[in-house]
CSV table of C-alpha atoms and ligand atoms in Angstrom, one decimal:
chain,number,residue,atom,x,y,z
A,10,MET,CA,10.7,-9.5,17.3
A,11,LYS,CA,12.0,-5.9,17.2
A,12,LEU,CA,13.2,-6.3,13.6
A,13,ARG,CA,9.7,-7.4,12.7
A,14,ILE,CA,8.1,-4.3,14.1
A,15,VAL,CA,10.5,-2.0,12.3
A,16,LYS,CA,9.8,-3.9,9.0
A,17,ARG,CA,6.1,-3.4,9.4
A,18,LEU,CA,6.6,0.3,10.2
A,19,LEU,CA,8.7,0.7,7.1
A,20,GLU,CA,6.1,-1.1,4.9
A,21,ALA,CA,3.3,1.1,6.2
A,22,ASN,CA,5.5,4.2,5.5
A,23,GLU,CA,6.1,2.9,2.0
A,24,ARG,CA,2.4,2.7,1.2
A,25,ILE,CA,1.8,6.3,2.4
A,26,ALA,CA,4.9,7.5,0.5
A,27,GLU,CA,3.4,5.9,-2.7
A,28,GLU,CA,0.1,7.8,-2.1
A,29,ASN,CA,2.0,11.1,-1.6
A,30,ARG,CA,4.0,10.4,-4.8
A,31,ARG,CA,0.8,9.8,-6.8
A,32,LEU,CA,-0.7,13.1,-5.5
A,33,LEU,CA,2.4,15.1,-6.2
A,34,ARG,CA,2.7,13.6,-9.8
A,35,GLU,CA,-1.0,14.3,-10.5
A,36,ASN,CA,-0.3,17.9,-9.6
A,37,GLY,CA,2.8,18.1,-11.7
A,38,VAL,CA,5.0,18.7,-8.7
A,39,PHE,CA,8.7,17.6,-8.7
A,40,THR,CA,9.7,16.9,-5.1
A,41,ILE,CA,13.2,16.9,-3.6
A,42,ASN,CA,13.8,15.5,-0.1
A,43,LEU,CA,16.8,17.5,1.3
A,44,MET,CA,18.8,15.7,3.9
A,45,SER,CA,21.9,16.3,5.9
A,46,ALA,CA,23.5,16.4,9.4
A,47,PRO,CA,22.5,19.4,11.5
A,48,GLY,CA,24.3,22.6,10.4
A,49,ALA,CA,25.4,21.4,6.9
A,50,GLY,CA,23.5,24.3,5.4
A,51,LYS,CA,20.2,22.9,4.1
A,52,THR,CA,18.2,26.0,4.8
A,53,SER,CA,21.0,28.3,3.5
A,54,LEU,CA,21.0,26.3,0.3
A,55,LEU,CA,17.3,26.6,0.1
A,56,VAL,CA,17.3,30.3,0.5
A,57,ARG,CA,20.0,30.7,-2.2
A,58,THR,CA,18.1,28.3,-4.5
A,59,ILE,CA,14.8,30.1,-4.1
A,60,GLU,CA,16.3,33.5,-4.7
A,61,ALA,CA,17.9,32.2,-7.9
A,62,LEU,CA,14.8,30.3,-9.2
A,63,MET,CA,11.7,32.0,-7.9
A,64,ASP,CA,11.2,34.2,-10.9
A,65,LYS,CA,11.3,31.2,-13.3
A,66,VAL,CA,9.8,28.3,-11.2
A,67,SER,CA,7.0,28.2,-8.7
A,68,ILE,CA,8.5,26.7,-5.5
A,69,GLY,CA,7.0,25.4,-2.2
A,70,VAL,CA,8.8,24.2,0.9
A,71,ILE,CA,8.0,21.9,3.8
A,72,GLU,CA,10.4,22.5,6.7
A,73,GLY,CA,11.0,19.6,9.1
A,74,ASP,CA,12.4,20.4,12.5
A,75,ILE,CA,12.2,18.7,15.9
A,76,THR,CA,10.9,22.0,17.3
A,77,GLY,CA,10.8,25.7,16.4
A,78,THR,CA,9.9,27.8,13.3
A,79,ASP,CA,13.3,29.6,12.6
A,80,ASP,CA,13.9,27.8,9.2
A,81,ALA,CA,10.3,28.3,8.0
A,82,GLU,CA,10.5,32.0,8.9
A,83,ARG,CA,13.6,32.4,6.7
A,84,ILE,CA,11.7,30.8,3.8
A,85,ASP,CA,8.5,32.7,4.5
A,86,ALA,CA,10.5,36.0,4.2
A,87,LEU,CA,11.1,35.1,0.6
A,88,GLY,CA,7.4,35.0,-0.1
A,89,VAL,CA,7.0,31.3,-1.2
A,90,PRO,CA,4.5,28.9,0.4
A,91,VAL,CA,6.0,27.1,3.4
A,92,VAL,CA,4.7,24.7,6.0
A,93,GLN,CA,6.7,24.1,9.2
A,94,LEU,CA,6.5,20.5,10.5
A,95,ASN,CA,7.5,20.0,14.1
A,96,THR,CA,8.2,16.3,14.8
A,97,GLU,CA,8.1,16.8,18.6
A,98,GLY,CA,11.2,14.7,19.1
A,99,ALA,CA,11.3,12.4,16.1
A,100,CYS,CA,14.6,12.5,14.4
A,101,HIS,CA,13.4,12.2,10.8
A,102,LEU,CA,10.3,12.9,8.6
A,103,ASP,CA,8.0,10.1,7.6
A,104,ALA,CA,5.5,9.8,4.8
A,105,GLY,CA,2.5,10.3,7.2
A,106,MET,CA,3.9,13.7,8.4
A,107,ILE,CA,4.3,14.8,4.7
A,108,ARG,CA,0.8,13.6,3.9
A,109,GLU,CA,-0.5,16.0,6.5
A,110,ALA,CA,1.7,18.9,5.4
A,111,LEU,CA,0.6,18.5,1.8
A,112,GLU,CA,-2.9,19.5,2.8
A,113,ASP,CA,-1.5,23.0,3.6
A,114,ILE,CA,0.5,23.4,0.4
A,115,PRO,CA,-1.3,24.8,-2.8
A,116,LEU,CA,0.0,21.9,-4.9
A,117,GLY,CA,-1.8,23.1,-8.1
A,118,GLY,CA,0.4,26.2,-8.2
A,119,ILE,CA,3.7,24.5,-7.5
A,120,GLU,CA,6.3,23.0,-9.8
A,121,LEU,CA,9.2,22.3,-7.4
A,122,LEU,CA,8.7,21.2,-3.8
A,123,PHE,CA,11.5,21.0,-1.4
A,124,ILE,CA,11.1,19.0,1.8
A,125,GLU,CA,13.8,19.9,4.3
A,126,ASN,CA,14.3,16.9,6.5
A,127,VAL,CA,15.3,16.9,10.1
A,128,GLY,CA,19.1,17.4,10.5
A,129,ASN,CA,20.4,13.9,11.0
A,130,LEU,CA,22.8,11.8,9.0
A,131,VAL,CA,21.2,8.4,9.7
A,132,CYS,CA,17.5,7.6,9.6
A,133,PRO,CA,16.0,10.2,7.3
A,134,ALA,CA,17.6,8.1,4.5
A,135,GLU,CA,15.5,5.1,5.6
A,136,PHE,CA,12.1,6.8,5.1
A,137,ASN,CA,10.7,7.5,1.7
A,138,VAL,CA,8.2,10.4,1.8
A,139,GLY,CA,7.0,10.4,-1.8
A,140,GLU,CA,9.9,12.4,-3.2
A,141,ASP,CA,11.2,12.1,-6.8
A,142,VAL,CA,14.8,12.4,-5.6
A,143,LYS,CA,16.7,12.6,-2.4
A,144,ALA,CA,19.4,15.3,-2.3
A,145,MET,CA,22.0,15.3,0.4
A,146,VAL,CA,24.0,18.2,1.7
A,147,LEU,CA,27.5,17.6,3.2
A,148,SER,CA,29.5,20.4,4.7
A,149,VAL,CA,33.3,20.1,4.2
A,150,THR,CA,33.7,20.8,7.9
A,151,GLU,CA,32.1,17.4,8.6
A,152,GLY,CA,35.2,15.6,7.3
A,153,ASP,CA,36.0,13.4,4.4
A,154,ASP,CA,35.3,10.2,6.3
A,155,LYS,CA,31.5,10.7,6.3
A,156,PRO,CA,30.6,8.7,3.1
A,157,LEU,CA,32.2,5.5,4.4
A,158,LYS,CA,30.9,6.0,7.9
A,159,TYR,CA,27.3,6.9,7.0
A,160,PRO,CA,26.9,5.1,3.6
A,161,LEU,CA,23.1,4.8,3.5
A,162,MET,CA,22.4,8.4,2.9
A,163,PHE,CA,25.0,8.6,0.1
A,164,LYS,CA,23.5,5.4,-1.3
A,165,GLU,CA,19.9,6.6,-1.3
A,166,SER,CA,20.6,10.1,-2.6
A,167,GLY,CA,20.6,11.0,-6.3
A,168,VAL,CA,22.4,14.2,-5.6
A,169,LEU,CA,25.2,15.3,-3.3
A,170,VAL,CA,25.8,19.0,-2.6
A,171,ILE,CA,29.1,19.6,-0.9
A,172,ASN,CA,28.7,22.9,0.9
A,173,LYS,CA,31.0,25.4,2.6
A,174,THR,CA,33.8,25.0,0.1
A,175,ASP,CA,35.0,28.5,1.0
A,176,LEU,CA,36.2,26.9,4.3
A,177,LEU,CA,38.4,24.3,2.6
A,178,PRO,CA,41.7,26.2,3.1
A,179,HIS,CA,41.0,26.1,6.9
A,180,THR,CA,40.5,22.3,7.0
A,181,ASP,CA,42.6,19.2,6.2
A,182,VAL,CA,39.6,17.8,4.2
A,183,ASP,CA,40.5,15.9,1.0
A,184,MET,CA,37.7,16.8,-1.5
A,185,ASP,CA,38.9,14.0,-3.8
A,186,LYS,CA,38.4,11.5,-1.0
A,187,ILE,CA,34.9,12.7,-0.4
A,188,ARG,CA,34.1,12.3,-4.1
A,189,ARG,CA,35.9,9.0,-4.5
A,190,SER,CA,34.3,7.4,-1.5
A,191,ALA,CA,30.8,8.8,-2.2
A,192,LEU,CA,31.0,7.4,-5.8
A,193,SER,CA,32.2,4.1,-4.6
A,194,ILE,CA,29.0,3.8,-2.6
A,195,ASN,CA,26.8,5.2,-5.3
A,196,PRO,CA,28.4,5.5,-8.8
A,197,GLY,CA,25.4,7.4,-10.2
A,198,LEU,CA,25.6,10.1,-7.6
A,199,ARG,CA,25.5,13.6,-9.1
A,200,ILE,CA,27.9,15.9,-7.2
A,201,PHE,CA,27.9,19.7,-6.8
A,202,GLU,CA,30.5,21.7,-4.9
A,203,VAL,CA,29.1,25.0,-3.6
A,204,SER,CA,29.5,27.7,-1.0
A,205,CYS,CA,26.2,29.2,0.1
A,206,ARG,CA,28.2,32.0,1.8
A,207,THR,CA,30.1,33.2,-1.3
A,208,GLY,CA,27.8,31.8,-4.0
A,209,THR,CA,30.5,29.8,-5.7
A,210,GLY,CA,29.2,26.8,-7.6
A,211,LEU,CA,25.5,27.7,-7.1
A,212,THR,CA,24.8,28.4,-10.7
A,213,GLU,CA,25.5,24.8,-11.7
A,214,TRP,CA,23.1,23.6,-9.0
A,215,THR,CA,20.3,25.9,-9.8
A,216,ASP,CA,20.7,25.2,-13.6
A,217,TYR,CA,20.3,21.6,-12.8
A,218,LEU,CA,17.1,22.2,-10.8
A,219,GLY,CA,15.7,24.6,-13.4
A,220,ALA,CA,16.0,21.9,-16.0
A,221,LEU,CA,14.2,19.4,-13.7
A,222,SER,CA,11.2,21.5,-13.3
A,223,VAL,CA,10.4,21.7,-17.0
A,224,GLY,CA,8.7,18.4,-16.2
A,225,THR,CA,11.0,15.7,-17.6
A,226,GLY,CA,10.8,13.7,-14.4
A,227,MET,CA,14.5,12.9,-14.9
A,228,TYR,CA,17.2,13.7,-12.4
B,301,MG,MG1,17.6,24.0,8.5
B,302,ZN,ZN1,14.9,9.1,13.0
């Protein structure tokens, strides 16, 4: 009985996600659903990314958090359109929440839309919101066992950004193990290694995004 309810919920979500996707495509917006555990560095990555690309690409952001506006304020300070979504306890974003947020984003003037999901390694991966691609951030401090322990997010994502590589010397984390196990779950996964603190590796990531926004629809 419980399974049946969840299935119906996911089907309803999928219909709204399709509507969102159609609206975004009509407006020529490429949308990235950014997911990670709390503290992996989604907002820091967004700030760095916007700083690098905002002169070339028009960017908008939807910030998902359980409560508060801290992350949206960091984005707002950069001068790009941002909407803060507070889920009031829900541990992921769903397509209905994004449909509401899209009413407050000037879609016609945006080429690249980032949706920062609620920090959570589990259920954000279960809910499509109308994105073109899901991108996952994993901090090296989370450990190299995460791909095999939380495979769904790695499976659903097109891109994996491994962050905080500057901290590697202070951990026992095996970067090759992260790559190997993530690719065993999702052989097509595109992997970037970055440090948002030092800036290492960010050019590869922003070059990749810059190429996306020329409207190829490929990732
Ligand atoms: Mg954040
Ligand atoms: Zn959830």
